[in-house]
Amino acid sequence: MTFVDLKEIRVSYDGKQDILKDLSISMEKGELVSLLGPSGCGKTTTLRVIAGLIKPNDGTFELDKDDLTKVPVHKRNFGMVFQSYALFPHLTIAENVAFGLKLRKESKATTKEKVEKMLEVCGLENLGDRYPKQLSGGQRQRVALARALIIEPKLLLLDEPLSNLDAKLRVAMRIEIKRIQQQLGITTVFVTHDQEECFSISDKVAIMNNGVIEQYDSPEKIYRLPKTKFVAQFIGFENFFEVTKTEGNQYQSQSGQLFTTTNPQPSVTGTVATIRPEDIEITKEVTQETVEGTVVVRTFLGKSYQYEVTTPLGELLVNGTSEQTYETGDKINLAFPADKLVVLEK
């Protein structure tokens, strides 16, 4: 059942250029959904619309069937964690975490009990008497998370919460966020520009570009089957060539090469095919669906080699094993497995 529902949201800051363009997205209760995309794509604006910090020009925002489009931010009961953490330096960790309960005038006994429980959930037990400056970056991030969660929010909003941490700590903290989110079963919206971070913890991912959602699906589906060229490029596909549908699941390149794919798009017009370098096979067989090419550059990757290959399809990047290596100028045959070749919407 849909819990969060954004319908045809449009946001324009100057009345001329739309930041969000008729954006629609729905989320199920208990899901962790990430908004992923390059700077300026509209992901933070979308989060701010959900939070109530930005009023959309058009469209509606519903939470559990209640229209909250015009409800002010302080009445939405959402937990928010931002990049800066925004902890109060003059308050102890326990006092920081208890801040929301204090505003609600909870009793001291109830507040103490809830704070102790939340500190334990977030791995901060025995740190309640310390001040933010005495904690590491990861610990401060947990404090911000505990403060957001203690008010038992209907929705948790995370805006680049790990961007100030070093690489090793980011990995540890994203696992911790997922653990806490699953333990509490709280619906969460996570904004990031980090693909690996996003894919590792999300139930669903919305990839955004210029104010629209290009693809909304599970991380696994997006990684294997991107829908558009923008999505494919964003998640690491590097080989693209134009094809035209012939019949069934068969396509033909401009050079006349035939390909079969188990991942076709419904479009019957000219479109684009893509495949990852590691999915192209170097083969000795010559068939109707293999392509001959010439190695022009060889790069050592440690466990394998990557070749830049000139073919009738254009320049292709191909990864090969270290067991069989090829030199510049060598002729090789390339095969494109049907389950790895993806046809994109143009």
CSV table of C-alpha atoms in Angstrom, one decimal:
chain,number,residue,atom,x,y,z
A,1,MET,CA,0.0,0.0,0.0
A,2,THR,CA,1.3,3.4,-0.9
A,3,PHE,CA,2.5,5.4,2.1
A,4,VAL,CA,4.3,8.4,0.5
A,5,ASP,CA,2.8,9.8,-2.6
A,6,LEU,CA,4.1,12.8,-4.6
A,7,LYS,CA,1.8,13.6,-7.6
A,8,GLU,CA,2.9,15.9,-10.5
A,9,ILE,CA,5.1,18.1,-8.3
A,10,ARG,CA,6.4,21.2,-10.1
A,11,VAL,CA,8.8,23.7,-8.4
A,12,SER,CA,10.1,26.9,-10.0
A,13,TYR,CA,12.2,29.3,-8.1
A,14,ASP,CA,12.0,32.2,-10.5
A,15,GLY,CA,8.8,31.5,-12.3
A,16,LYS,CA,10.7,30.7,-15.5
A,17,GLN,CA,12.8,27.6,-15.2
A,18,ASP,CA,11.3,24.5,-13.5
A,19,ILE,CA,13.5,22.7,-10.9
A,20,LEU,CA,11.1,19.8,-10.7
A,21,LYS,CA,8.9,19.0,-13.7
A,22,ASP,CA,5.6,17.2,-13.0
A,23,LEU,CA,7.5,14.7,-10.7
A,24,SER,CA,5.6,11.8,-9.4
A,25,ILE,CA,6.8,9.0,-7.0
A,26,SER,CA,5.2,6.7,-4.5
A,27,MET,CA,6.8,4.8,-1.6
A,28,GLU,CA,5.6,1.9,0.5
A,29,LYS,CA,5.6,1.9,4.3
A,30,GLY,CA,8.9,0.8,5.8
A,31,GLU,CA,10.9,1.3,2.6
A,32,LEU,CA,14.2,3.1,2.3
A,33,VAL,CA,14.1,5.0,-0.9
A,34,SER,CA,17.1,6.9,-2.3
A,35,LEU,CA,17.1,9.9,-4.6
A,36,LEU,CA,20.2,9.7,-6.7
A,37,GLY,CA,21.6,12.0,-9.3
A,38,PRO,CA,24.2,14.6,-10.2
A,39,SER,CA,24.3,18.1,-8.6
A,40,GLY,CA,21.4,20.2,-9.7
A,41,CYS,CA,19.1,17.3,-10.7
A,42,GLY,CA,16.5,18.2,-8.1
A,43,LYS,CA,16.9,15.5,-5.5
A,44,THR,CA,17.4,17.9,-2.5
A,45,THR,CA,14.5,20.1,-3.8
A,46,THR,CA,12.3,17.0,-3.8
A,47,LEU,CA,13.4,16.2,-0.2
A,48,ARG,CA,12.6,19.8,0.8
A,49,VAL,CA,9.1,19.6,-0.7
A,50,ILE,CA,8.5,16.4,1.4
A,51,ALA,CA,9.9,18.1,4.5
A,52,GLY,CA,7.6,21.2,4.0
A,53,LEU,CA,10.6,23.5,3.5
A,54,ILE,CA,9.5,24.3,0.0
A,55,LYS,CA,5.9,24.8,-1.2
A,56,PRO,CA,5.5,23.4,-4.8
A,57,ASN,CA,4.0,25.5,-7.5
A,58,ASP,CA,1.8,22.6,-8.5
A,59,GLY,CA,1.1,19.1,-7.4
A,60,THR,CA,0.3,17.3,-4.1
A,61,PHE,CA,2.1,15.5,-1.4
A,62,GLU,CA,0.2,12.8,0.5
A,63,LEU,CA,1.4,10.8,3.5
A,64,ASP,CA,-0.7,7.8,4.4
A,65,LYS,CA,-3.6,9.2,2.3
A,66,ASP,CA,-3.5,12.6,4.2
A,67,ASP,CA,-2.8,15.7,2.0
A,68,LEU,CA,0.2,17.5,3.6
A,69,THR,CA,0.9,19.8,0.7
A,70,LYS,CA,0.1,22.9,2.7
A,71,VAL,CA,0.9,21.7,6.2
A,72,PRO,CA,3.8,23.6,7.7
A,73,VAL,CA,7.1,21.9,8.4
A,74,HIS,CA,6.7,22.0,12.2
A,75,LYS,CA,3.4,20.1,12.1
A,76,ARG,CA,4.6,17.2,9.9
A,77,ASN,CA,6.3,15.1,12.6
A,78,PHE,CA,9.2,14.2,10.3
A,79,GLY,CA,12.8,13.4,11.4
A,80,MET,CA,15.5,15.1,9.5
A,81,VAL,CA,19.3,14.6,9.4
A,82,PHE,CA,21.4,17.0,7.3
A,83,GLN,CA,25.0,17.1,6.1
A,84,SER,CA,26.1,19.4,8.9
A,85,TYR,CA,24.4,17.4,11.7
A,86,ALA,CA,23.5,20.7,13.4
A,87,LEU,CA,24.2,19.5,17.0
A,88,PHE,CA,24.1,22.0,19.9
A,89,PRO,CA,27.7,22.3,21.1
A,90,HIS,CA,26.7,23.5,24.6
A,91,LEU,CA,24.4,20.5,25.3
A,92,THR,CA,25.5,17.0,26.2
A,93,ILE,CA,24.7,14.1,23.9
A,94,ALA,CA,21.8,13.1,26.0
A,95,GLU,CA,20.4,16.7,26.0
A,96,ASN,CA,20.9,16.9,22.2
A,97,VAL,CA,19.0,13.7,21.7
A,98,ALA,CA,16.2,14.8,24.1
A,99,PHE,CA,15.7,18.1,22.4
A,100,GLY,CA,12.6,17.2,20.5
A,101,LEU,CA,11.0,15.6,23.5
A,102,LYS,CA,11.7,18.7,25.6
A,103,LEU,CA,9.8,20.8,23.0
A,104,ARG,CA,6.9,18.4,23.3
A,105,LYS,CA,7.0,18.9,27.1
A,106,GLU,CA,7.5,15.1,27.8
A,107,SER,CA,7.9,14.2,31.5
A,108,LYS,CA,11.5,13.9,32.7
A,109,ALA,CA,11.0,10.2,33.5
A,110,THR,CA,9.7,9.4,30.0
A,111,THR,CA,12.4,11.5,28.4
A,112,LYS,CA,15.1,9.8,30.3
A,113,GLU,CA,13.8,6.3,29.4
A,114,LYS,CA,13.4,7.2,25.7
A,115,VAL,CA,16.8,8.8,25.5
A,116,GLU,CA,18.5,5.8,27.1
A,117,LYS,CA,16.8,3.4,24.7
A,118,MET,CA,17.6,5.5,21.6
A,119,LEU,CA,21.3,5.9,22.6
A,120,GLU,CA,21.5,2.1,22.9
A,121,VAL,CA,19.8,1.6,19.5
A,122,CYS,CA,22.3,4.0,17.8
A,123,GLY,CA,25.3,2.6,19.6
A,124,LEU,CA,25.9,5.6,21.8
A,125,GLU,CA,25.4,4.0,25.3
A,126,ASN,CA,27.8,5.4,27.9
A,127,LEU,CA,28.3,8.6,25.8
A,128,GLY,CA,25.3,10.6,27.1
A,129,ASP,CA,27.3,12.9,29.3
A,130,ARG,CA,29.8,13.9,26.7
A,131,TYR,CA,29.6,16.9,24.4
A,132,PRO,CA,29.7,16.9,20.6
A,133,LYS,CA,33.3,18.2,20.4
A,134,GLN,CA,34.4,15.1,22.3
A,135,LEU,CA,33.0,12.7,19.7
A,136,SER,CA,34.2,11.4,16.4
A,137,GLY,CA,32.5,12.3,13.1
A,138,GLY,CA,30.7,9.0,13.0
A,139,GLN,CA,29.5,9.3,16.6
A,140,ARG,CA,28.2,12.8,15.9
A,141,GLN,CA,26.3,11.5,12.9
A,142,ARG,CA,24.7,8.9,15.1
A,143,VAL,CA,23.7,11.6,17.6
A,144,ALA,CA,21.9,13.5,14.8
A,145,LEU,CA,20.2,10.3,13.8
A,146,ALA,CA,19.1,9.5,17.3
A,147,ARG,CA,17.7,13.0,17.8
A,148,ALA,CA,15.7,12.6,14.6
A,149,LEU,CA,14.4,9.2,15.5
A,150,ILE,CA,13.5,9.8,19.2
A,151,ILE,CA,10.4,11.8,18.3
A,152,GLU,CA,9.0,8.7,16.5
A,153,PRO,CA,8.6,10.4,13.2
A,154,LYS,CA,6.3,9.3,10.5
A,155,LEU,CA,9.0,9.8,8.0
A,156,LEU,CA,12.9,10.0,8.2
A,157,LEU,CA,14.6,12.4,5.8
A,158,LEU,CA,18.4,12.1,5.2
A,159,ASP,CA,20.1,14.7,3.1
A,160,GLU,CA,23.7,13.7,2.3
A,161,PRO,CA,24.3,12.6,5.9
A,162,LEU,CA,27.5,10.8,5.2
A,163,SER,CA,29.3,13.3,2.9
A,164,ASN,CA,31.5,14.7,5.7
A,165,LEU,CA,32.9,11.3,6.8
A,166,ASP,CA,36.0,9.6,5.4
A,167,ALA,CA,35.6,6.7,3.1
A,168,LYS,CA,36.0,3.9,5.7
A,169,LEU,CA,33.6,5.5,8.1
A,170,ARG,CA,31.0,6.1,5.4
A,171,VAL,CA,30.9,2.4,4.7
A,172,ALA,CA,30.4,1.6,8.4
A,173,MET,CA,27.7,4.3,8.9
A,174,ARG,CA,25.7,3.3,5.8
A,175,ILE,CA,25.4,-0.2,7.2
A,176,GLU,CA,24.5,1.3,10.6
A,177,ILE,CA,21.7,3.5,9.0
A,178,LYS,CA,20.3,0.4,7.3
A,179,ARG,CA,20.3,-1.6,10.4
A,180,ILE,CA,18.6,1.1,12.5
A,181,GLN,CA,16.1,1.8,9.7
A,182,GLN,CA,15.1,-1.9,9.5
A,183,GLN,CA,15.0,-2.4,13.2
A,184,LEU,CA,12.6,0.5,13.7
A,185,GLY,CA,10.7,-0.1,10.4
A,186,ILE,CA,10.7,3.6,9.6
A,187,THR,CA,10.0,4.8,6.0
A,188,THR,CA,13.1,6.7,4.9
A,189,VAL,CA,14.0,9.1,2.1
A,190,PHE,CA,17.8,9.3,1.5
A,191,VAL,CA,19.4,11.9,-0.8
A,192,THR,CA,22.9,11.1,-2.1
A,193,HIS,CA,25.1,11.5,-5.2
A,194,ASP,CA,27.1,8.4,-4.3
A,195,GLN,CA,26.0,5.5,-6.4
A,196,GLU,CA,27.7,2.7,-4.3
A,197,GLU,CA,26.3,4.2,-1.0
A,198,CYS,CA,22.8,4.4,-2.5
A,199,PHE,CA,22.7,0.9,-4.0
A,200,SER,CA,24.0,-0.8,-0.9
A,201,ILE,CA,21.2,0.3,1.4
A,202,SER,CA,18.2,1.2,-0.7
A,203,ASP,CA,15.0,-0.8,-1.3
A,204,LYS,CA,14.2,1.4,-4.2
A,205,VAL,CA,16.2,4.1,-6.1
A,206,ALA,CA,15.0,7.1,-8.1
A,207,ILE,CA,17.6,8.3,-10.5
A,208,MET,CA,16.9,12.0,-11.3
A,209,ASN,CA,18.0,14.2,-14.2
A,210,ASN,CA,17.0,17.8,-14.8
A,211,GLY,CA,14.0,17.7,-12.5
A,212,VAL,CA,12.5,14.4,-13.7
A,213,ILE,CA,12.8,10.8,-12.6
A,214,GLU,CA,14.5,8.8,-15.4
A,215,GLN,CA,14.1,5.5,-13.6
A,216,TYR,CA,12.6,4.3,-10.4
A,217,ASP,CA,13.2,0.7,-9.4
A,218,SER,CA,15.2,-1.7,-7.2
A,219,PRO,CA,19.0,-1.2,-7.2
A,220,GLU,CA,19.5,-4.6,-8.8
A,221,LYS,CA,17.1,-3.9,-11.6
A,222,ILE,CA,18.7,-0.5,-12.3
A,223,TYR,CA,22.2,-1.9,-12.2
A,224,ARG,CA,21.3,-4.7,-14.7
A,225,LEU,CA,18.7,-3.0,-16.8
A,226,PRO,CA,19.0,0.8,-17.1
A,227,LYS,CA,16.1,2.3,-19.1
A,228,THR,CA,17.8,5.3,-20.7
A,229,LYS,CA,21.2,6.3,-21.9
A,230,PHE,CA,21.5,8.9,-19.1
A,231,VAL,CA,20.9,6.2,-16.4
A,232,ALA,CA,23.2,3.7,-18.1
A,233,GLN,CA,26.1,6.3,-18.3
A,234,PHE,CA,25.4,7.4,-14.7
A,235,ILE,CA,25.8,3.9,-13.3
A,236,GLY,CA,28.8,2.9,-15.3
A,237,PHE,CA,27.9,1.5,-18.7
A,238,GLU,CA,30.6,2.7,-21.2
A,239,ASN,CA,29.8,1.1,-24.6
A,240,PHE,CA,27.0,2.5,-26.7
A,241,PHE,CA,26.0,1.9,-30.3
A,242,GLU,CA,22.9,2.6,-32.3
A,243,VAL,CA,20.6,-0.3,-33.3
A,244,THR,CA,17.3,-0.8,-35.1
A,245,LYS,CA,14.7,-3.4,-34.2
A,246,THR,CA,14.2,-6.0,-36.8
A,247,GLU,CA,12.0,-8.8,-35.4
A,248,GLY,CA,11.4,-10.4,-32.0
A,249,ASN,CA,14.3,-9.7,-29.7
A,250,GLN,CA,16.7,-9.1,-32.6
A,251,TYR,CA,18.3,-5.8,-33.5
A,252,GLN,CA,20.7,-4.6,-36.2
A,253,SER,CA,23.5,-2.1,-36.0
A,254,GLN,CA,24.2,0.6,-38.6
A,255,SER,CA,27.1,-1.6,-39.9
A,256,GLY,CA,24.7,-4.5,-40.4
A,257,GLN,CA,25.6,-6.5,-37.4
A,258,LEU,CA,22.8,-8.6,-35.8
A,259,PHE,CA,22.3,-8.9,-32.1
A,260,THR,CA,19.9,-10.8,-29.9
A,261,THR,CA,18.9,-9.5,-26.4
A,262,THR,CA,16.7,-10.8,-23.6
A,263,ASN,CA,16.4,-7.2,-22.5
A,264,PRO,CA,14.5,-5.3,-25.2
A,265,GLN,CA,12.6,-2.1,-24.8
A,266,PRO,CA,9.0,-2.0,-26.3
A,267,SER,CA,10.0,0.7,-28.8
A,268,VAL,CA,10.2,-0.5,-32.4
A,269,THR,CA,12.1,2.6,-33.7
A,270,GLY,CA,15.8,3.3,-33.8
A,271,THR,CA,17.4,3.1,-30.4
A,272,VAL,CA,20.7,2.5,-28.5
A,273,ALA,CA,22.2,-0.7,-27.2
A,274,THR,CA,24.7,-0.8,-24.3
A,275,ILE,CA,26.9,-3.4,-22.5
A,276,ARG,CA,29.5,-3.2,-19.7
A,277,PRO,CA,33.1,-3.8,-20.6
A,278,GLU,CA,33.3,-6.8,-18.3
A,279,ASP,CA,30.3,-8.4,-20.0
A,280,ILE,CA,31.7,-8.5,-23.6
A,281,GLU,CA,33.3,-11.9,-24.3
A,282,ILE,CA,36.5,-12.3,-26.2
A,283,THR,CA,36.0,-15.5,-28.3
A,284,LYS,CA,37.7,-17.6,-31.0
A,285,GLU,CA,34.4,-18.4,-32.6
A,286,VAL,CA,33.2,-16.4,-35.6
A,287,THR,CA,29.4,-16.3,-35.9
A,288,GLN,CA,26.7,-14.1,-37.3
A,289,GLU,CA,26.6,-12.3,-33.9
A,290,THR,CA,30.3,-11.8,-33.2
A,291,VAL,CA,32.2,-8.6,-34.1
A,292,GLU,CA,35.8,-8.4,-35.2
A,293,GLY,CA,37.9,-5.7,-33.8
A,294,THR,CA,41.5,-4.4,-33.4
A,295,VAL,CA,43.2,-3.7,-30.1
A,296,VAL,CA,44.4,-0.1,-30.0
A,297,VAL,CA,45.1,0.4,-26.3
A,298,ARG,CA,45.8,-2.1,-23.5
A,299,THR,CA,45.4,-1.1,-19.8
A,300,PHE,CA,46.5,-3.3,-16.8
A,301,LEU,CA,43.8,-3.3,-14.1
A,302,GLY,CA,45.5,-5.6,-11.6
A,303,LYS,CA,43.4,-8.8,-11.8
A,304,SER,CA,42.6,-8.3,-15.5
A,305,TYR,CA,43.3,-6.1,-18.6
A,306,GLN,CA,41.1,-3.6,-20.3
A,307,TYR,CA,41.3,-3.2,-24.1
A,308,GLU,CA,40.2,-0.3,-26.2
A,309,VAL,CA,39.0,-2.0,-29.4
A,310,THR,CA,38.2,-0.5,-32.8
A,311,THR,CA,35.2,-2.2,-34.3
A,312,PRO,CA,32.5,-1.5,-37.0
A,313,LEU,CA,30.3,-0.4,-34.0
A,314,GLY,CA,32.9,2.2,-33.0
A,315,GLU,CA,35.4,2.2,-30.1
A,316,LEU,CA,34.5,-0.3,-27.4
A,317,LEU,CA,36.0,-1.0,-24.0
A,318,VAL,CA,36.5,-4.7,-23.3
A,319,ASN,CA,37.7,-6.4,-20.1
A,320,GLY,CA,39.7,-9.6,-20.5
A,321,THR,CA,41.3,-12.1,-18.1
A,322,SER,CA,45.0,-12.2,-17.2
A,323,GLU,CA,45.1,-15.8,-18.5
A,324,GLN,CA,45.0,-14.7,-22.1
A,325,THR,CA,46.5,-11.3,-23.0
A,326,TYR,CA,46.4,-9.4,-26.3
A,327,GLU,CA,48.9,-6.8,-27.8
A,328,THR,CA,48.2,-3.6,-29.6
A,329,GLY,CA,47.3,-4.4,-33.2
A,330,ASP,CA,45.9,-7.9,-32.4
A,331,LYS,CA,42.6,-8.9,-34.1
A,332,ILE,CA,40.0,-10.3,-31.7
A,333,ASN,CA,36.4,-11.4,-32.0
A,334,LEU,CA,33.8,-10.1,-29.6
A,335,ALA,CA,30.6,-11.8,-28.5
A,336,PHE,CA,27.7,-10.0,-26.8
A,337,PRO,CA,25.7,-12.3,-24.5
A,338,ALA,CA,22.0,-11.8,-25.0
A,339,ASP,CA,21.3,-11.5,-21.2
A,340,LYS,CA,24.0,-8.8,-20.9
A,341,LEU,CA,23.2,-6.6,-23.9
A,342,VAL,CA,20.6,-3.9,-22.9
A,343,VAL,CA,18.5,-1.9,-25.4
A,344,LEU,CA,17.7,1.6,-24.1
A,345,GLU,CA,14.9,4.0,-24.7
A,346,LYS,CA,16.3,6.7,-26.9
